[in-house]
Short mmCIF file of C-alpha atoms in Angstrom, two decimals:
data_model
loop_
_atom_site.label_atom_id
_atom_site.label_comp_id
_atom_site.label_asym_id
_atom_site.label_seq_id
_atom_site.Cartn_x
_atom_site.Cartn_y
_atom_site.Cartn_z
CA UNK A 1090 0.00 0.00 0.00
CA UNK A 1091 1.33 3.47 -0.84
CA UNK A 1092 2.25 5.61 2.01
CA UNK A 1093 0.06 8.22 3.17
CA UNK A 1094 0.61 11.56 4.80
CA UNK A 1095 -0.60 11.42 8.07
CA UNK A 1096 -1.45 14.67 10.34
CA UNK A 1097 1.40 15.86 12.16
CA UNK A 1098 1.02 15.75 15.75
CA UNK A 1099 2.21 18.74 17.69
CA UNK A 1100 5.51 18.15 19.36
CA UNK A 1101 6.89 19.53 22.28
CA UNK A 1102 7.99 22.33 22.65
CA UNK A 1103 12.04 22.76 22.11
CA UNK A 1104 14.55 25.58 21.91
CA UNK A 1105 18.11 24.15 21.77
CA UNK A 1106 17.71 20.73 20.03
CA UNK A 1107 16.69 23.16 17.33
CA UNK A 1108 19.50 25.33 17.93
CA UNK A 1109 21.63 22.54 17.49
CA UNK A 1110 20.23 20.69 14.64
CA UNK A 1111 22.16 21.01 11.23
CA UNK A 1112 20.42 18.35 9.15
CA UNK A 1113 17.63 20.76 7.73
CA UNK A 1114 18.66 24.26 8.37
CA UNK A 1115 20.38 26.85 6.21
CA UNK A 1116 24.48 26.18 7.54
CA UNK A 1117 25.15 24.31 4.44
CA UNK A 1118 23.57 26.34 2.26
CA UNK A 1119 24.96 29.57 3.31
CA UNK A 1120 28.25 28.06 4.19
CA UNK A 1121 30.62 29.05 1.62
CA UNK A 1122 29.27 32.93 1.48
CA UNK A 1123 29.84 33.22 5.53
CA UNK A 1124 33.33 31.98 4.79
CA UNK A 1125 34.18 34.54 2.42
CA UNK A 1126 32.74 37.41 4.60
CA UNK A 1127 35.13 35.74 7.81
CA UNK A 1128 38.04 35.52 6.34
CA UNK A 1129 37.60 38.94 4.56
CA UNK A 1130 37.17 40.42 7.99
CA UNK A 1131 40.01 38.75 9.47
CA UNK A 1132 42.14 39.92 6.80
CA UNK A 1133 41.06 43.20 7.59
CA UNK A 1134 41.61 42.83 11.28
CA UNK A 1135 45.16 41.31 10.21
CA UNK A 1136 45.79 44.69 8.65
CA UNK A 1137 44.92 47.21 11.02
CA UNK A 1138 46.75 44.99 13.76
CA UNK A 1139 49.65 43.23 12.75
CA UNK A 1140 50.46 46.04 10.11
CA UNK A 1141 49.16 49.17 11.81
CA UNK A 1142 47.44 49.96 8.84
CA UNK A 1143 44.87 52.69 9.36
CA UNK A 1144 41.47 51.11 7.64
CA UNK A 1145 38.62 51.74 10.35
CA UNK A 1146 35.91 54.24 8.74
CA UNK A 1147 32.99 56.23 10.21
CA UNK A 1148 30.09 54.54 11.75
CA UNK A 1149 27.40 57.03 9.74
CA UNK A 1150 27.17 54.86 6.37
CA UNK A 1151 26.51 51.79 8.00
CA UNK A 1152 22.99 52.74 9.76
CA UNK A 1153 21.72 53.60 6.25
CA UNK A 1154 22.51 50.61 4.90
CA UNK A 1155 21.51 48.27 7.31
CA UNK A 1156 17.52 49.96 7.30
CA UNK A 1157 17.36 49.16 2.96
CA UNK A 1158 19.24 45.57 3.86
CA UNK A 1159 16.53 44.41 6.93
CA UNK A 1160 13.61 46.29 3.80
CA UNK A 1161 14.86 44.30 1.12
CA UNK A 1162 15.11 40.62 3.24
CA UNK A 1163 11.70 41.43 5.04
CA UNK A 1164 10.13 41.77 1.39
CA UNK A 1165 11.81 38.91 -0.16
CA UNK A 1166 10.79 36.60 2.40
CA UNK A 1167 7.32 37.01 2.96
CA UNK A 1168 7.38 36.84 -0.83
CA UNK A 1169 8.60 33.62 -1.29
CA UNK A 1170 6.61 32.34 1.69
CA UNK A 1171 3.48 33.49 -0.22
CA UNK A 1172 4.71 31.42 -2.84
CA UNK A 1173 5.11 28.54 -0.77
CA UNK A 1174 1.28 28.95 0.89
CA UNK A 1175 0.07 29.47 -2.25
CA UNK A 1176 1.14 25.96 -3.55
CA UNK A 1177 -0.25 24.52 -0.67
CA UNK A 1178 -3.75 25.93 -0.80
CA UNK A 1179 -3.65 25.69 -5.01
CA UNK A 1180 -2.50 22.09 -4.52
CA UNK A 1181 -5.21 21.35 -1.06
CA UNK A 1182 -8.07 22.63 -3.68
CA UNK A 1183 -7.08 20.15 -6.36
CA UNK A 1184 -7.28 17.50 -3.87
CA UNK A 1185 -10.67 18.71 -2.74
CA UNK A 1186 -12.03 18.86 -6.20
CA UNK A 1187 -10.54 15.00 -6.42
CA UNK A 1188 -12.42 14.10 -3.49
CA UNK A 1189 -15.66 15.55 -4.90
CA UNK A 1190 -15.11 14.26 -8.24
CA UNK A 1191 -14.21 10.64 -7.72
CA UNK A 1192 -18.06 10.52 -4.99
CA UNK A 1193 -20.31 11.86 -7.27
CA UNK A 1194 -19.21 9.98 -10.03
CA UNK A 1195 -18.96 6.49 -8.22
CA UNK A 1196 -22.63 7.17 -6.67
CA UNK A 1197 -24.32 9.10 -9.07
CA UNK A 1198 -23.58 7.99 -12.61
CA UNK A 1199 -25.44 4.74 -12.80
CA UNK A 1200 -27.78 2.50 -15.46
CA UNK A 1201 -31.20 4.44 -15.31
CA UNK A 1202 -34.11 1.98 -14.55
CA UNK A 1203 -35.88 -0.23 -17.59
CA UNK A 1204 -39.30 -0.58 -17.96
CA UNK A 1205 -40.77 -3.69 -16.80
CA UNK A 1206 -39.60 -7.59 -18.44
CA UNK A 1207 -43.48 -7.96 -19.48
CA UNK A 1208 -43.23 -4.90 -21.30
CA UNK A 1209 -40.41 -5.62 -23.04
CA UNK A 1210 -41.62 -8.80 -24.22
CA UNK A 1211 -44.36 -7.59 -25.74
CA UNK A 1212 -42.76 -4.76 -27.85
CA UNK A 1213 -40.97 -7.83 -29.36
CA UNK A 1214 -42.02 -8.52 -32.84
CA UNK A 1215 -40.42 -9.54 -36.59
CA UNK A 1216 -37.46 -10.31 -36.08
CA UNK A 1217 -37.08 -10.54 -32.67
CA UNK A 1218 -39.91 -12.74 -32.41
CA UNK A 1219 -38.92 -14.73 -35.11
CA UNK A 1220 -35.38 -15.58 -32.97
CA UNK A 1221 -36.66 -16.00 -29.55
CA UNK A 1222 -37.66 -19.62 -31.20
CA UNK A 1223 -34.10 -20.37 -31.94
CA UNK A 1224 -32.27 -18.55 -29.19
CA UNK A 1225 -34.34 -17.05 -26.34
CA UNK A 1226 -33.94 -13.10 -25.96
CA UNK A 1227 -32.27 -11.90 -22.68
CA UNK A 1228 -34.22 -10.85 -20.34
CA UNK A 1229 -34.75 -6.76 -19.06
CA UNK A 1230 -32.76 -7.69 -15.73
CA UNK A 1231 -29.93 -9.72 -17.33
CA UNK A 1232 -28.91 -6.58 -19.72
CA UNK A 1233 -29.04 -4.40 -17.04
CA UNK A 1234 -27.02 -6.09 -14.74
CA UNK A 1235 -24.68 -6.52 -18.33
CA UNK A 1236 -24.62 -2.92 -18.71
CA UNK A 1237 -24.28 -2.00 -15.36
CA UNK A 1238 -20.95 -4.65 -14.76
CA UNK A 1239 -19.17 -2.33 -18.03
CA UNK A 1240 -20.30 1.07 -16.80
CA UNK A 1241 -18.70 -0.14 -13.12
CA UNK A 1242 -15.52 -0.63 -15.64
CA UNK A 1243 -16.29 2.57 -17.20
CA UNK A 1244 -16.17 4.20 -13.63
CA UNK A 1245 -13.33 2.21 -12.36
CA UNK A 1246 -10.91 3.64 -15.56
CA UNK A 1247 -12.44 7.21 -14.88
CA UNK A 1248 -11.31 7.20 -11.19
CA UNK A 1249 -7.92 6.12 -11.99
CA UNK A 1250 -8.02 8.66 -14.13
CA UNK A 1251 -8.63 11.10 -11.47
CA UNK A 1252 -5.69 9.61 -9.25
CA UNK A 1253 -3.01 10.01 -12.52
CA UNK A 1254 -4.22 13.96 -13.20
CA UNK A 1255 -3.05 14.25 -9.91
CA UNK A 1256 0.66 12.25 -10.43
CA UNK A 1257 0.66 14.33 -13.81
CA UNK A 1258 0.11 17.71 -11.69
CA UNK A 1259 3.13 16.63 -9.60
CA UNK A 1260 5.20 15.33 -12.34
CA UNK A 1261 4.50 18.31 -14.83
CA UNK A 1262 5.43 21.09 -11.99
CA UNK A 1263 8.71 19.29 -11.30
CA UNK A 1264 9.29 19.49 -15.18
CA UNK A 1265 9.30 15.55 -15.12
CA UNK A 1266 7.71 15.16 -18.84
CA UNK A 1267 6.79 11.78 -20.42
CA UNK A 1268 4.85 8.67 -18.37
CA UNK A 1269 7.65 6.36 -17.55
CA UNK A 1270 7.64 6.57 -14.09
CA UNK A 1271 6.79 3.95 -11.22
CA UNK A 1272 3.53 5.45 -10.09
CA UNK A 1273 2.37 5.55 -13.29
CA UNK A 1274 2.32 1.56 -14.09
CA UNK A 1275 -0.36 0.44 -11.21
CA UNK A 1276 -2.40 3.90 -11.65
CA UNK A 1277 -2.82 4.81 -15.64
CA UNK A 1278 -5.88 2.67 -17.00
CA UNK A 1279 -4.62 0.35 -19.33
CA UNK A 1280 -4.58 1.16 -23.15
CA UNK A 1281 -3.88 4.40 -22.10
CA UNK A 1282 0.34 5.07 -22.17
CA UNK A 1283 -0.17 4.10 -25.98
CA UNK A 1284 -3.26 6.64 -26.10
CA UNK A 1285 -0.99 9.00 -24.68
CA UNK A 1286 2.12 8.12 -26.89
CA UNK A 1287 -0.33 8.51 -29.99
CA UNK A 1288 -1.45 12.00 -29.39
CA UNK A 1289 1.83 13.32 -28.30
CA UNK A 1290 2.33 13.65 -25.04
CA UNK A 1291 4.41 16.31 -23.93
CA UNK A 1292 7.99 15.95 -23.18
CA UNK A 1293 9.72 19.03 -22.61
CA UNK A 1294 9.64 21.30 -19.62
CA UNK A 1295 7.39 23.72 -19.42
CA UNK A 1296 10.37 26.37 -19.63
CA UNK A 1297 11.25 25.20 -23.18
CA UNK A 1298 7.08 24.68 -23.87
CA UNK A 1299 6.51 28.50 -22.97
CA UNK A 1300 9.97 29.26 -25.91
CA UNK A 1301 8.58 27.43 -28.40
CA UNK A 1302 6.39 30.58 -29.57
CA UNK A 1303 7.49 33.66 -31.54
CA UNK A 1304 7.43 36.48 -29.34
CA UNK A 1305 4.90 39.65 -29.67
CA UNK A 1306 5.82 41.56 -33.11
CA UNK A 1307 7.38 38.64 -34.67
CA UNK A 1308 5.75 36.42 -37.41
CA UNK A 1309 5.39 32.58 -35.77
CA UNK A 1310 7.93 30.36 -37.89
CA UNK A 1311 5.81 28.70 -40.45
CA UNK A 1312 6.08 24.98 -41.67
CA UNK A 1313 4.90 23.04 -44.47
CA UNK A 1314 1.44 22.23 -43.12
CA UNK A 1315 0.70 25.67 -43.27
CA UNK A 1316 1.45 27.37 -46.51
CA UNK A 1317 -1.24 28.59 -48.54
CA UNK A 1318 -3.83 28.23 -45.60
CA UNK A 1319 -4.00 24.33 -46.95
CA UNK A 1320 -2.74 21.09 -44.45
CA UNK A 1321 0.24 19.98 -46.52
CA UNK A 1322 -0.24 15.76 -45.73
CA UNK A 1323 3.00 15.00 -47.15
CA UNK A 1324 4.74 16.20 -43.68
CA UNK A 1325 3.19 13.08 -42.32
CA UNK A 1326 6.20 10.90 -44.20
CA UNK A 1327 9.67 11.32 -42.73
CA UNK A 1328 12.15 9.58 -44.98
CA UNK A 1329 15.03 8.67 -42.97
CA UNK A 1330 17.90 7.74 -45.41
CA UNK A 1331 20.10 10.48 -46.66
CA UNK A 1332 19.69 9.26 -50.58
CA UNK A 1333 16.03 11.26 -52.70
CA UNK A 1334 13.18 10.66 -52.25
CA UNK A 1335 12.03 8.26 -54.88
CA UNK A 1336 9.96 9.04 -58.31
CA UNK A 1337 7.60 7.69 -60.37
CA UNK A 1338 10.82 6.73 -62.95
CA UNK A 1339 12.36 4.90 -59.38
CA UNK A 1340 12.70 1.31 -59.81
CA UNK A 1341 10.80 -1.27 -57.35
CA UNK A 1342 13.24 -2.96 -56.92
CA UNK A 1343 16.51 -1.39 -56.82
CA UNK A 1344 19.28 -1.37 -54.20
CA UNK A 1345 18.41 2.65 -53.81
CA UNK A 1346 15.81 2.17 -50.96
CA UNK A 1347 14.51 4.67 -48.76
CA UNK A 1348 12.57 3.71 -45.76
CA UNK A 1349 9.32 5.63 -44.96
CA UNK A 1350 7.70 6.65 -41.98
CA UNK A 1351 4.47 7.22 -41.58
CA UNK A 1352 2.87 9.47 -38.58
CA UNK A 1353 -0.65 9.95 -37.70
CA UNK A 1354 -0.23 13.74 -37.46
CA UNK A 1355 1.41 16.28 -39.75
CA UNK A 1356 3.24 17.97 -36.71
CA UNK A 1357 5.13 16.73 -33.61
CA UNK A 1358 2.75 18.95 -31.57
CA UNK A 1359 2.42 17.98 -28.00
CA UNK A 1360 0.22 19.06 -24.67
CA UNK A 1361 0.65 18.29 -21.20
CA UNK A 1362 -0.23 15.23 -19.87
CA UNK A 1363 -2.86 16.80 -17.17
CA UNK A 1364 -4.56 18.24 -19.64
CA UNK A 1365 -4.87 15.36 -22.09
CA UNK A 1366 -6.21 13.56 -18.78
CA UNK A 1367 -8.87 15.84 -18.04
CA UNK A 1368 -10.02 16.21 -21.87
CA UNK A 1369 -10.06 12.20 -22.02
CA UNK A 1370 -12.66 12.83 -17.88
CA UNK A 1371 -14.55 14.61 -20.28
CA UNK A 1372 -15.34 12.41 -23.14
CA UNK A 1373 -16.49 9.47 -20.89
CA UNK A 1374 -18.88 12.58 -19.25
CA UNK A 1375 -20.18 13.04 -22.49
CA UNK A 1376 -20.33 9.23 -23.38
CA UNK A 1377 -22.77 8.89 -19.87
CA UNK A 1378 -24.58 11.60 -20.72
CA UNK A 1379 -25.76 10.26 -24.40
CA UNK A 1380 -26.32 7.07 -23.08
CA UNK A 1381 -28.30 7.86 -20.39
CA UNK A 1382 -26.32 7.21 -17.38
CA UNK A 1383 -26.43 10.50 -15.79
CA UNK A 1384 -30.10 11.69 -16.42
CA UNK A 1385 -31.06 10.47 -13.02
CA UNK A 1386 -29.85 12.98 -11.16
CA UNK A 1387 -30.42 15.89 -13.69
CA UNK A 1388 -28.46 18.52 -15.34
CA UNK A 1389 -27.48 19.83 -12.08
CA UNK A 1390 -25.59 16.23 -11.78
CA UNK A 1391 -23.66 16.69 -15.11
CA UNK A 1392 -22.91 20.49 -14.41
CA UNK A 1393 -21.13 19.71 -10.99
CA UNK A 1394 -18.86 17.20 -12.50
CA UNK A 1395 -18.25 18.98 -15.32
CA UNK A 1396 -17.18 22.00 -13.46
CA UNK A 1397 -15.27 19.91 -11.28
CA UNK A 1398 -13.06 18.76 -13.66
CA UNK A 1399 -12.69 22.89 -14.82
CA UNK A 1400 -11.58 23.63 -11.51
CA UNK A 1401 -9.16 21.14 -11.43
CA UNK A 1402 -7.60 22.41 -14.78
CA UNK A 1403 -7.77 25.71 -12.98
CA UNK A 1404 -5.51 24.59 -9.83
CA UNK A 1405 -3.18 23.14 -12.33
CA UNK A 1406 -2.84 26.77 -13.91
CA UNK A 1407 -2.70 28.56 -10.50
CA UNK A 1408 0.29 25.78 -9.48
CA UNK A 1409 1.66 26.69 -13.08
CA UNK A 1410 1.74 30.47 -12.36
CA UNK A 1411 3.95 29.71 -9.18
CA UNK A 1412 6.21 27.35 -10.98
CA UNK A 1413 6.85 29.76 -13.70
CA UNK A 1414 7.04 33.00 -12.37
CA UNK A 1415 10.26 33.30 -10.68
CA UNK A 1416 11.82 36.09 -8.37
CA UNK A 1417 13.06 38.62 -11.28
CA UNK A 1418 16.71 39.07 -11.44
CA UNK A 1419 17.38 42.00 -10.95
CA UNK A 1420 16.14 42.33 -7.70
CA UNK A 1421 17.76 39.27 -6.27
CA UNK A 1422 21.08 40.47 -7.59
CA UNK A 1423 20.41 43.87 -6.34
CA UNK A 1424 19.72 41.98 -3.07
CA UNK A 1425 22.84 40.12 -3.21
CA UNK A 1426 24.84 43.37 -3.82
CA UNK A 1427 23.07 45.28 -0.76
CA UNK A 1428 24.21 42.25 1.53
CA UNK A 1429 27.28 42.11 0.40
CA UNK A 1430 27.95 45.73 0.45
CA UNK A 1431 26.95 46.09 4.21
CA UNK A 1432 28.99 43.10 5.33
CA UNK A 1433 31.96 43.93 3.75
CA UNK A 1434 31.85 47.48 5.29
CA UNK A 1435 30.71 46.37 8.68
CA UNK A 1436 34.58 45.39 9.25
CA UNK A 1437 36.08 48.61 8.78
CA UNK A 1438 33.36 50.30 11.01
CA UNK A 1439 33.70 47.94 14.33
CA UNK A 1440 37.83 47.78 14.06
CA UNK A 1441 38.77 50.16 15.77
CA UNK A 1442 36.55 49.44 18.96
CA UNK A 1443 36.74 45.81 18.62
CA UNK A 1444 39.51 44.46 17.27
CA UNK A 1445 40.06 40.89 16.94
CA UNK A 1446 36.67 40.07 18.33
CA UNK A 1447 35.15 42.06 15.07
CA UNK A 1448 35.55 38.74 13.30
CA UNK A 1449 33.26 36.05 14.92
CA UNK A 1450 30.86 39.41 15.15
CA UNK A 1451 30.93 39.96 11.94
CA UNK A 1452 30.59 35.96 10.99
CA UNK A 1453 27.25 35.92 13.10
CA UNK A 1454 26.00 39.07 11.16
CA UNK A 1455 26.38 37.68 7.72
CA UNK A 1456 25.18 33.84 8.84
CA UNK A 1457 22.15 35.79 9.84
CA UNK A 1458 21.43 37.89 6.82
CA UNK A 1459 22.51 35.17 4.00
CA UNK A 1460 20.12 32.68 6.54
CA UNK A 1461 17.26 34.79 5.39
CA UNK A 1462 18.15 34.92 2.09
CA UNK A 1463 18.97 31.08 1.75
CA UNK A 1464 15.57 30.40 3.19
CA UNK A 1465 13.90 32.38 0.83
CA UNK A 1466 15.76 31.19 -2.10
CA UNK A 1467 14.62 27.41 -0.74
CA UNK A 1468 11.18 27.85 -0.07
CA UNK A 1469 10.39 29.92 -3.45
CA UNK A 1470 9.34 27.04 -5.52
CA UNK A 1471 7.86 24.70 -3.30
CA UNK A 1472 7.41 22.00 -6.22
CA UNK A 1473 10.38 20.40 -6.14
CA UNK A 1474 12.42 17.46 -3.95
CA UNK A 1475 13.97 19.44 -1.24
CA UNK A 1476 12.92 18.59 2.62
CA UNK A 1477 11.53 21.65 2.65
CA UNK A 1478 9.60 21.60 -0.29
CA UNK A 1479 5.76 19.89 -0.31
CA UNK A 1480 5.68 16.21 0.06
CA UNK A 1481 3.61 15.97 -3.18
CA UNK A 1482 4.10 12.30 -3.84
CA UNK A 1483 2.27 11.99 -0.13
CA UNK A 1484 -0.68 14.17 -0.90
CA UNK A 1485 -0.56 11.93 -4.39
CA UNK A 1486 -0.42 8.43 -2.27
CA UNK A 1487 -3.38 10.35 -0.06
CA UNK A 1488 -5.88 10.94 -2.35
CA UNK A 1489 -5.02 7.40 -4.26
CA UNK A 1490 -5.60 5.32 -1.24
CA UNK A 1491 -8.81 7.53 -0.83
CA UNK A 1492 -10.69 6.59 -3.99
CA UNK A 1493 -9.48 3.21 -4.06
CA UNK A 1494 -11.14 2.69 -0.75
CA UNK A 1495 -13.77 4.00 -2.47
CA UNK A 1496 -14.27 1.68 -5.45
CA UNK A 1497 -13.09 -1.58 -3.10
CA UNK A 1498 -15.43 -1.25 -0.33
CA UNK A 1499 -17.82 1.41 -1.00
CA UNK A 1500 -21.51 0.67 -2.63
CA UNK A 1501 -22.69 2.91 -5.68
CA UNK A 1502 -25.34 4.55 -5.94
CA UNK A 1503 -28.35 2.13 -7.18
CA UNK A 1504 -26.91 -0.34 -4.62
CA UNK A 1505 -30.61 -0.29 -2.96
CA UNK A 1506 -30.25 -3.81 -1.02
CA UNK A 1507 -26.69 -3.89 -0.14
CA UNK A 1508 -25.75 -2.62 3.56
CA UNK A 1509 -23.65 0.56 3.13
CA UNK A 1510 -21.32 -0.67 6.03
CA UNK A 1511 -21.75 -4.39 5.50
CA UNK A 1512 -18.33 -4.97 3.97
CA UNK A 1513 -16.69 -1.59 5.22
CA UNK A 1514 -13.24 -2.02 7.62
CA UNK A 1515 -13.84 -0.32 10.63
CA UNK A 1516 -10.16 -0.38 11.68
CA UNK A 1517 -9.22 1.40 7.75
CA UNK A 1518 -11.09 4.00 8.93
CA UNK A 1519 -8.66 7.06 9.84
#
């Protein structure tokens, strides 16, 4: 069974194991910058002592730059901590809409009710008639409970299909592209990786996706399929030998061969894989719909699914916006220079009063202001692999252990004469 995020408890309350603790905090991160800033001071402190060099400067410019430092860090981290909330709430929603999603369709898509067996057997005539002497007609109850065993089928694949938009959320905001990948193989219903590999699924990043367009003012770089306002089919053959193509003069036979390729599309056009997901949620929606399945419950029924599956498309956006909208880069080098500027003045201003014991003072100053920084830097795109990014592939196992409770033990929703809680395990309740 997958492992599931369970609720943190709330520990006790602790001061210096945290103090203490290295695995997890900033030190290693911020390491090498601290070291630069210490030695730089003691080199400075090595100067004005041991050489009687005079290098200590007034203590006016360093109160102005310490108040635009602490306005600059204060800004940049509750900035990237928005980020960081904001990926948890975008990605919470998604698993809400999940939730709601994978009920409503288990209990209310179902066969709608027949009319009665006599009924049916007296519409029979012609041909009908004419074969219930050689093979006797099944009966209203026996295609129902026919048609009901593939639409449970039907509703099995669509749940799994809710569990993989989810892996596909996670695996297209870590710019994982493509479906081979271990939770894939047990949750992707099966046909589907070669539904997926037909359509083109997309396998770049979403960095290179968003450069694959001309920018504004600039004519889009045009290809064969698109002269003359006409689909040009020929794209869809790729000869792969370096000798020409061959003629109508070309001999059958010959040892000039070419070998042809043919594609089902005239363009290696791709989308990503959530989205191909929730278009294929859709179709089976409409598929119900025609056939009936959903009409019990109305067109209220068919609207809240349907805009379900919208909103879910619309958390994969918001997560998108996060993921590709980074800190712009001028203001974290501008950030960078600030820090750096103030701690490699702070030295010359505490010298002269100091002396040798400027240097751990100065070390503590810039572990503290490069912390903040660090953190920020860490906790900006909370997407990725990092402790201290979001345990995605937990909220992923979550919500796939909760709908395949679901289909395993639950009872849909024309299950009339079957105990709700006659097969459900007490203890799997959390």
């Amino acid at each position: 069974a997958p492992k599931v995020l369970q609720p943190k408890k709330l520990r006790r309350y602790s001061w210096l194991p945290d103090v203490l603790t290295i695995e997890g905090s900033i030190i290693k991160r911020v390491l090498g910058p601290v070291l630069t800033v210490t030695i730089f001071a003691a080199g400075v402190a090595t100067a004005s002592e041991v050489y009687g060099k005079h290098v200590n400067m007034s203590n006016n410019v360093v109160p102005l730059l310490s108040v635009v430092v602490g306005l600059i860090l204060v800004f940049r981290n509750g900035t990237s901590y928005d980020r960081y909330y904001e990926g948890r709430r975008d990605f919470g929603v998604l698993t809400a809409h999940a939730r709601n999603i994978a009920r409503n369709t288990w209990i209310q898509v179902n066969v709608p009710p027949g009319p009665p067996s006599n009924q049916v057997s007296s519409n029979q005539g012609g041909i009908s008639g004419l074969s219930s002497f050689l093979k006797p007609a099944p009966s209203q109850t026996e295609v129902q409970i026919t048609e009901a065993a593939r639409l449970r089928r039907e509703k099995i694949r669509f749940m799994r299909l809710v569990i993989s938009f989810c892996y596909a959320v996670m695996h297209h905001l870590r710019d994982e592209p493509g479906t081979d990948y271990e939770d894939y193989k047990s949750v992707l219903p099966d046909g589907f990786e070669h539904f997926v590999s037909v359509l083109g699924v997309d396998r770049t990043t979403m960095s290179n996706r968003f450069r694959t367009h001309a920018p504004l003012g600039e004519d889009a770089p045009t290809t064969p399929a698109a002269e003359n306002g006409r689909p040009n089919h020929s794209t869809r053959i790729r000869v792969q030998s370096g000798h020409a193509a061959p003629t109508e003069n070309t001999a059958l036979l010959s040892d000039d061969h070419t070998t042809v390729e043919f594609h089902p599309y005239s363009t290696s056009a791709s989308m990503p894989l959530p989205l191909i997901i929730a278009h294929e949620m859709t179709r089976m929606l409409y598929r119900w719909k025609l056939r009936g399945y959903i009409d019990p419950v109305g067109p209220a029924g068919l609207n809240a699914v349907t805009t379900t599956i919208s909103a879910m498309v619309e958390q994969l956006t918001h997560m998108e916006r996060v993921a590709t909208t980074p800190i712009p880069i001028s203001y974290g080098i501008h950030l960078k220079q600030c820090v750096s500027l103030y701690l490699f003045t702070l030295p010359f201003t505490l010298i002269s009063d100091m002396k040798w014991r400027m240097v751990p003072v100065v070390t503590v100053v810039a572990f503290t202001l490069m912390g903040i920084e660090g953190i920020a830097n860490e906790i900006e795109m909370p997407f990725g692999k990092d402790k201290s990014d979001l345990p995605l592939h937990k909220f992923c196992a979550a919500i796939r252990s909760e709908i395949e409770y679901i289909m395993e033990r639950l009872p849909e929703g024309m299950d009339d004469d079957v105990d709700p809680f006659a097969n459900v395990d007490v203890a799997g309740i959390r």
